[in-house]
Amino acid sequence: MASEEQFVTVDGQRLKLTSLDKVLYPETGTTKADVLDYYSRIADVMIPHTANRPATRKRWVNGVGTAAKPGDMFFQKNLDESTPSWIARRELHHKNHVNEYPLVNDRATLAWLGQIAALEIHVPQWQFGRTGVQKYPDRLVLDLDPGEGAGLQECAEVARLAREILQHMGLDPLPVTSGSKGIHLYAALDGKQDSNAVSAVAHELARALEADHPDLIVSDMKKELRHGKVLVDWSQNNAAKTTVAPYSLRGRLRPTVAAPRTWRELASSNLTHLDYTEVLARVKRRGDPLASLAAGHTEACATSDGSRALYDTSQIGESRLAKYRSMRDPSKTAEPMGAKPAAAVKGGDPSFVIQEHHARRLHYDFRLEHDGVLVSWALPKGVPTDPGQNHLAVQTEDHPLEYGTFEGKIPEGEYGAGDVTIWDAGTYQLEKWRDGEEVIATIHGEKHGTHRYALIHTGGAEEKSSNNWLIHVMNDKDAKTSPRKTVGPSPRTKSISPMLATAGEATALNQDAAWAYEMKWDGIRAIAIVEAGTARFISRNGIDITVSYPDLAEVSRAVDRRATLDGEIVAVNKQGRPDFGLLQTRMRLTKSADVERASETTPVHFMVFDIVHWDGKSTTQLDYDRRRALLMEVVTETARIQVPPAFDGGIDEALRSSSELGLEGIMAKRRDGRYMPGRRSSGWIKIKHHRSQEVVVAGWRPGKGRRSHGVGSLLLAIPEGDKLRYVGRVGTGFTDRALDELLPRLQKMERKTNPLVGVPSADARDAHWVTPSLVGEVQFAEWTVTGRLRQPAWRGWRPDKEITDVTREK
């Protein structure tokens, strides 16, 4: 390597290298080029011991030894702005600040660490889970540190004494000469105890060793007690503490290494610390003596070809992954191909992962490990949370097990192009698996907890080739009855998507005779399906919301035959006017106690304005006047079910009347127009008194003053093609209760990257980004010339809307 600046590609990542002939270890003449070469060659055995752990770096920018100047060595925890964007990273929340740490998961990251002279890499005894959750420790460590008058041989003797006790505890310790003074002892754990419990055990072990061998061992860190003895430092099992990583270089006069050793070597009277050349030679001959420590605990690490490995894929039937591979070009996408075997994970429950996939349209991918692959379903409506609301699940091609750790961007032009992040991951317990028919499993997620799901194929025996399933989240009642009894509408009364209106102005309507005018009700759209004396309500986005509005069940008594009705659910305030903010208290409630309580304090009404089916026949081909006449004839109004009258008169009088009643505006409907399910039509025009806009919530900024520990404003967007365009932020219009509920809800949706385009740096500076899946509504003064909302005020959430429903109001 030459001394001038040069660019290299390491496992697909481009990296600038400088000052390659700089001497970092003057005593041996070891240069930066030598350090880079070492970390490149040792990567395969080192990364399993560092993967997914936050790495603290100890840097010597001008090299080690007497030539180094004060301040040249420093610890670095947080990543700085010069860090390459491709470095994997995670945040750790400390008491009064947040640090972003790199994860040493691949060879390219090791090369970057060598480039910045980060000679020592220190990691804790725990890993981040695939969703960023801090997991319990997967290893115990004892640092055997000799005091003055003691040395490596005394440490080896203590290591043998500790080994005997640990083996009686069912643990198998493995030694590492630290490359500095002493020895580290590691033992693999099952990950079921937290750091406090592991620290307590390690502390008791240290005290027991001290009690048995007081002339050799001390467990107290006071220096005056350590002369001629070996300190058994148990404290590095604390979640906040780190230990130099196995195979890391040390910042000593010579380039020594924290080197894994064998117990036979520890018995040698010639035991010494090893330098990097000796370690490379040993690994080439013998492999990694510490390999069993990582087996079954490392979730993801880089292999020699840069791919990410997870489980043993050598036994996967090629036919199961043939379709997956045929749809992807490994030279263009970083998605794993399942082609290289990795260390097997033995025992334990199978894995699952739910990935958030921002492709052409946002959806979630639900994957279960089964028969050596990830059996996969796409959930276009998201992950179900309500037992009363089933979601469509479209079975897709089987994926390799390595896909369970995949996060990244699938390039444009490739299958599934877009950003993929892990929404939740963990293990699951299988109750039933009938291929092509039914799957029931309880998943244990790192981020969203434990849930029981049923996946039911929707086709009959003659439709086995169909990919359409339903996914149902089960409650305690479902545990005793088959989910087949609760999965969707009967075939006779399938729900439809409601007809949608276009925003407009009164000046655009100049033929009153051609239009009918109705009041615009400030609520949420719902389709009511009535049959056999029962009624169900389906929201605009296809979700069954019946459980939230039991007080509307009397709609089944309002008609005496099967019918599908279109209308608006509204809550009325004390002044007798529809109040969208009041209706927010009824939305998303599913628990019977909550619903019953809310029904008493906030009763709702169903304003029926159209009829889509009657007595088994579609009415969509009838014009407005005939549908309206039929509606008036067949619906008997009750206290909660009403058919509001159409307005007699012109548009000016309709608008004036709407304003006097305190309503949102009016709906103009062409008298000769037919009902067009799921279509936005100029045959229906909504005219509002105030400007309002549906928006996608994509992030939040902290507040100030009394709101400094909560949400100060929401960052808003509107879809623009396949992107989300930033349109401003809103910080007014929230009730205290709404603000209290905002933070925990948004924190569950956090993501690292900005999902928007066009965000000014001032607004992005302290932003917390979230998965853009929630829709709300704001009232505002006007659009600015830069496409921002001027003076927006929050009106409330729109759980009845999807992102794809949001368009800029004209």
PDB file of N, CA and C in Angstrom, residues 187-238:
ATOM      1  N   ALA A 187     -18.107 -17.070  29.737  1.00  0.00           N
ATOM      2  CA  ALA A 187     -18.987 -18.240  29.756  1.00  0.00           C
ATOM      3  C   ALA A 187     -20.305 -17.865  29.100  1.00  0.00           C
ATOM      4  N   ALA A 188     -20.786 -18.722  28.202  1.00  0.00           N
ATOM      5  CA  ALA A 188     -22.040 -18.451  27.498  1.00  0.00           C
ATOM      6  C   ALA A 188     -23.222 -18.616  28.440  1.00  0.00           C
ATOM      7  N   LEU A 189     -24.215 -17.709  28.299  1.00  0.00           N
ATOM      8  CA  LEU A 189     -25.440 -17.749  29.088  1.00  0.00           C
ATOM      9  C   LEU A 189     -26.629 -17.985  28.170  1.00  0.00           C
ATOM     10  N   ASP A 190     -27.770 -18.336  28.777  1.00  0.00           N
ATOM     11  CA  ASP A 190     -28.968 -18.605  27.977  1.00  0.00           C
ATOM     12  C   ASP A 190     -29.790 -17.346  27.699  1.00  0.00           C
ATOM     13  N   GLY A 191     -29.360 -16.184  28.197  1.00  0.00           N
ATOM     14  CA  GLY A 191     -30.052 -14.931  27.911  1.00  0.00           C
ATOM     15  C   GLY A 191     -31.362 -14.761  28.644  1.00  0.00           C
ATOM     16  N   LYS A 192     -31.560 -15.491  29.753  1.00  0.00           N
ATOM     17  CA  LYS A 192     -32.833 -15.407  30.482  1.00  0.00           C
ATOM     18  C   LYS A 192     -32.743 -14.569  31.759  1.00  0.00           C
ATOM     19  N   GLN A 193     -31.536 -14.077  32.087  1.00  0.00           N
ATOM     20  CA  GLN A 193     -31.347 -13.276  33.285  1.00  0.00           C
ATOM     21  C   GLN A 193     -30.862 -11.885  32.898  1.00  0.00           C
ATOM     22  N   ASP A 194     -31.319 -10.867  33.641  1.00  0.00           N
ATOM     23  CA  ASP A 194     -30.883  -9.519  33.322  1.00  0.00           C
ATOM     24  C   ASP A 194     -29.477  -9.264  33.867  1.00  0.00           C
ATOM     25  N   SER A 195     -28.927  -8.103  33.532  1.00  0.00           N
ATOM     26  CA  SER A 195     -27.549  -7.794  33.902  1.00  0.00           C
ATOM     27  C   SER A 195     -27.359  -7.732  35.403  1.00  0.00           C
ATOM     28  N   ASN A 196     -28.364  -7.259  36.129  1.00  0.00           N
ATOM     29  CA  ASN A 196     -28.243  -7.190  37.586  1.00  0.00           C
ATOM     30  C   ASN A 196     -28.087  -8.579  38.182  1.00  0.00           C
ATOM     31  N   ALA A 197     -28.868  -9.534  37.668  1.00  0.00           N
ATOM     32  CA  ALA A 197     -28.783 -10.896  38.189  1.00  0.00           C
ATOM     33  C   ALA A 197     -27.433 -11.523  37.858  1.00  0.00           C
ATOM     34  N   VAL A 198     -26.953 -11.303  36.634  1.00  0.00           N
ATOM     35  CA  VAL A 198     -25.660 -11.870  36.243  1.00  0.00           C
ATOM     36  C   VAL A 198     -24.536 -11.237  37.065  1.00  0.00           C
ATOM     37  N   SER A 199     -24.608  -9.932  37.280  1.00  0.00           N
ATOM     38  CA  SER A 199     -23.593  -9.247  38.088  1.00  0.00           C
ATOM     39  C   SER A 199     -23.577  -9.791  39.505  1.00  0.00           C
ATOM     40  N   ALA A 200     -24.757 -10.041  40.071  1.00  0.00           N
ATOM     41  CA  ALA A 200     -24.835 -10.559  41.440  1.00  0.00           C
ATOM     42  C   ALA A 200     -24.179 -11.934  41.535  1.00  0.00           C
ATOM     43  N   VAL A 201     -24.411 -12.777  40.548  1.00  0.00           N
ATOM     44  CA  VAL A 201     -23.791 -14.106  40.548  1.00  0.00           C
ATOM     45  C   VAL A 201     -22.274 -13.983  40.428  1.00  0.00           C
ATOM     46  N   ALA A 202     -21.816 -13.106  39.520  1.00  0.00           N
ATOM     47  CA  ALA A 202     -20.379 -12.922  39.329  1.00  0.00           C
ATOM     48  C   ALA A 202     -19.730 -12.374  40.602  1.00  0.00           C
ATOM     49  N   HIS A 203     -20.435 -11.477  41.288  1.00  0.00           N
ATOM     50  CA  HIS A 203     -19.913 -10.906  42.532  1.00  0.00           C
ATOM     51  C   HIS A 203     -19.783 -11.981  43.603  1.00  0.00           C
ATOM     52  N   GLU A 204     -20.802 -12.818  43.750  1.00  0.00           N
ATOM     53  CA  GLU A 204     -20.750 -13.898  44.734  1.00  0.00           C
ATOM     54  C   GLU A 204     -19.625 -14.872  44.413  1.00  0.00           C
ATOM     55  N   LEU A 205     -19.425 -15.136  43.124  1.00  0.00           N
ATOM     56  CA  LEU A 205     -18.338 -16.027  42.717  1.00  0.00           C
ATOM     57  C   LEU A 205     -16.991 -15.441  43.110  1.00  0.00           C
ATOM     58  N   ALA A 206     -16.815 -14.138  42.863  1.00  0.00           N
ATOM     59  CA  ALA A 206     -15.551 -13.477  43.219  1.00  0.00           C
ATOM     60  C   ALA A 206     -15.316 -13.529  44.729  1.00  0.00           C
ATOM     61  N   ARG A 207     -16.363 -13.310  45.511  1.00  0.00           N
ATOM     62  CA  ARG A 207     -16.204 -13.336  46.961  1.00  0.00           C
ATOM     63  C   ARG A 207     -15.909 -14.750  47.464  1.00  0.00           C
ATOM     64  N   ALA A 208     -16.521 -15.754  46.798  1.00  0.00           N
ATOM     65  CA  ALA A 208     -16.266 -17.145  47.191  1.00  0.00           C
ATOM     66  C   ALA A 208     -14.810 -17.515  46.909  1.00  0.00           C
ATOM     67  N   LEU A 209     -14.302 -17.092  45.764  1.00  0.00           N
ATOM     68  CA  LEU A 209     -12.899 -17.359  45.442  1.00  0.00           C
ATOM     69  C   LEU A 209     -11.964 -16.678  46.431  1.00  0.00           C
ATOM     70  N   GLU A 210     -12.315 -15.439  46.811  1.00  0.00           N
ATOM     71  CA  GLU A 210     -11.493 -14.710  47.770  1.00  0.00           C
ATOM     72  C   GLU A 210     -11.502 -15.407  49.127  1.00  0.00           C
ATOM     73  N   ALA A 211     -12.688 -15.879  49.551  1.00  0.00           N
ATOM     74  CA  ALA A 211     -12.787 -16.544  50.855  1.00  0.00           C
ATOM     75  C   ALA A 211     -11.968 -17.824  50.887  1.00  0.00           C
ATOM     76  N   ASP A 212     -11.918 -18.574  49.768  1.00  0.00           N
ATOM     77  CA  ASP A 212     -11.174 -19.836  49.717  1.00  0.00           C
ATOM     78  C   ASP A 212      -9.676 -19.613  49.543  1.00  0.00           C
ATOM     79  N   HIS A 213      -9.289 -18.502  48.898  1.00  0.00           N
ATOM     80  CA  HIS A 213      -7.875 -18.271  48.584  1.00  0.00           C
ATOM     81  C   HIS A 213      -7.506 -16.815  48.896  1.00  0.00           C
ATOM     82  N   PRO A 214      -7.563 -16.446  50.170  1.00  0.00           N
ATOM     83  CA  PRO A 214      -7.337 -15.039  50.530  1.00  0.00           C
ATOM     84  C   PRO A 214      -5.922 -14.548  50.236  1.00  0.00           C
ATOM     85  N   ASP A 215      -4.944 -15.429  50.141  1.00  0.00           N
ATOM     86  CA  ASP A 215      -3.581 -14.986  49.862  1.00  0.00           C
ATOM     87  C   ASP A 215      -3.332 -14.737  48.380  1.00  0.00           C
ATOM     88  N   LEU A 216      -4.242 -15.200  47.534  1.00  0.00           N
ATOM     89  CA  LEU A 216      -4.056 -15.082  46.090  1.00  0.00           C
ATOM     90  C   LEU A 216      -5.093 -14.178  45.431  1.00  0.00           C
ATOM     91  N   ILE A 217      -6.302 -14.128  45.982  1.00  0.00           N
ATOM     92  CA  ILE A 217      -7.429 -13.499  45.276  1.00  0.00           C
ATOM     93  C   ILE A 217      -8.045 -12.393  46.128  1.00  0.00           C
ATOM     94  N   VAL A 218      -8.455 -11.316  45.461  1.00  0.00           N
ATOM     95  CA  VAL A 218      -9.182 -10.237  46.100  1.00  0.00           C
ATOM     96  C   VAL A 218     -10.375  -9.875  45.213  1.00  0.00           C
ATOM     97  N   SER A 219     -11.507  -9.529  45.840  1.00  0.00           N
ATOM     98  CA  SER A 219     -12.684  -9.129  45.061  1.00  0.00           C
ATOM     99  C   SER A 219     -13.003  -7.655  45.215  1.00  0.00           C
ATOM    100  N   ASP A 220     -12.238  -6.967  46.059  1.00  0.00           N
ATOM    101  CA  ASP A 220     -12.412  -5.533  46.277  1.00  0.00           C
ATOM    102  C   ASP A 220     -11.425  -4.780  45.389  1.00  0.00           C
ATOM    103  N   MET A 221     -11.891  -3.705  44.773  1.00  0.00           N
ATOM    104  CA  MET A 221     -11.059  -3.004  43.790  1.00  0.00           C
ATOM    105  C   MET A 221     -10.066  -2.025  44.406  1.00  0.00           C
ATOM    106  N   LYS A 222     -10.074  -1.841  45.706  1.00  0.00           N
ATOM    107  CA  LYS A 222      -9.124  -0.902  46.325  1.00  0.00           C
ATOM    108  C   LYS A 222      -7.687  -1.342  46.023  1.00  0.00           C
ATOM    109  N   LYS A 223      -6.897  -0.436  45.501  1.00  0.00           N
ATOM    110  CA  LYS A 223      -5.533  -0.772  45.073  1.00  0.00           C
ATOM    111  C   LYS A 223      -4.672  -1.259  46.223  1.00  0.00           C
ATOM    112  N   GLU A 224      -4.889  -0.701  47.422  1.00  0.00           N
ATOM    113  CA  GLU A 224      -4.032  -1.071  48.549  1.00  0.00           C
ATOM    114  C   GLU A 224      -4.221  -2.523  48.972  1.00  0.00           C
ATOM    115  N   LEU A 225      -5.310  -3.156  48.499  1.00  0.00           N
ATOM    116  CA  LEU A 225      -5.574  -4.548  48.859  1.00  0.00           C
ATOM    117  C   LEU A 225      -5.038  -5.528  47.817  1.00  0.00           C
ATOM    118  N   ARG A 226      -4.505  -5.014  46.714  1.00  0.00           N
ATOM    119  CA  ARG A 226      -4.247  -5.873  45.565  1.00  0.00           C
ATOM    120  C   ARG A 226      -2.783  -6.295  45.412  1.00  0.00           C
ATOM    121  N   HIS A 227      -1.888  -5.834  46.253  1.00  0.00           N
ATOM    122  CA  HIS A 227      -0.466  -6.155  46.089  1.00  0.00           C
ATOM    123  C   HIS A 227      -0.238  -7.666  46.163  1.00  0.00           C
ATOM    124  N   GLY A 228       0.390  -8.207  45.118  1.00  0.00           N
ATOM    125  CA  GLY A 228       0.711  -9.631  45.081  1.00  0.00           C
ATOM    126  C   GLY A 228      -0.496 -10.527  44.859  1.00  0.00           C
ATOM    127  N   LYS A 229      -1.656  -9.945  44.579  1.00  0.00           N
ATOM    128  CA  LYS A 229      -2.880 -10.734  44.407  1.00  0.00           C
ATOM    129  C   LYS A 229      -3.511 -10.459  43.037  1.00  0.00           C
ATOM    130  N   VAL A 230      -4.501 -11.255  42.729  1.00  0.00           N
ATOM    131  CA  VAL A 230      -5.248 -11.099  41.479  1.00  0.00           C
ATOM    132  C   VAL A 230      -6.667 -10.634  41.820  1.00  0.00           C
ATOM    133  N   LEU A 231      -7.035  -9.504  41.245  1.00  0.00           N
ATOM    134  CA  LEU A 231      -8.396  -9.004  41.410  1.00  0.00           C
ATOM    135  C   LEU A 231      -9.332  -9.774  40.476  1.00  0.00           C
ATOM    136  N   VAL A 232     -10.399 -10.343  41.034  1.00  0.00           N
ATOM    137  CA  VAL A 232     -11.451 -10.933  40.210  1.00  0.00           C
ATOM    138  C   VAL A 232     -12.507  -9.842  40.009  1.00  0.00           C
ATOM    139  N   ASP A 233     -12.380  -9.138  38.894  1.00  0.00           N
ATOM    140  CA  ASP A 233     -13.279  -8.006  38.606  1.00  0.00           C
ATOM    141  C   ASP A 233     -14.564  -8.549  37.977  1.00  0.00           C
ATOM    142  N   TRP A 234     -15.625  -8.494  38.759  1.00  0.00           N
ATOM    143  CA  TRP A 234     -16.933  -9.001  38.334  1.00  0.00           C
ATOM    144  C   TRP A 234     -17.809  -7.902  37.732  1.00  0.00           C
ATOM    145  N   SER A 235     -17.383  -6.639  37.890  1.00  0.00           N
ATOM    146  CA  SER A 235     -18.242  -5.489  37.590  1.00  0.00           C
ATOM    147  C   SER A 235     -18.531  -5.314  36.099  1.00  0.00           C
ATOM    148  N   GLN A 236     -17.736  -5.943  35.240  1.00  0.00           N
ATOM    149  CA  GLN A 236     -17.933  -5.735  33.810  1.00  0.00           C
ATOM    150  C   GLN A 236     -19.174  -6.453  33.272  1.00  0.00           C
ATOM    151  N   ASN A 237     -19.905  -7.127  34.156  1.00  0.00           N
ATOM    152  CA  ASN A 237     -21.192  -7.699  33.769  1.00  0.00           C
ATOM    153  C   ASN A 237     -22.327  -6.690  33.902  1.00  0.00           C
ATOM    154  N   ASN A 238     -22.030  -5.543  34.481  1.00  0.00           N
ATOM    155  CA  ASN A 238     -23.003  -4.452  34.526  1.00  0.00           C
ATOM    156  C   ASN A 238     -23.364  -4.044  33.101  1.00  0.00           C
TER     157      ASN A 238
END
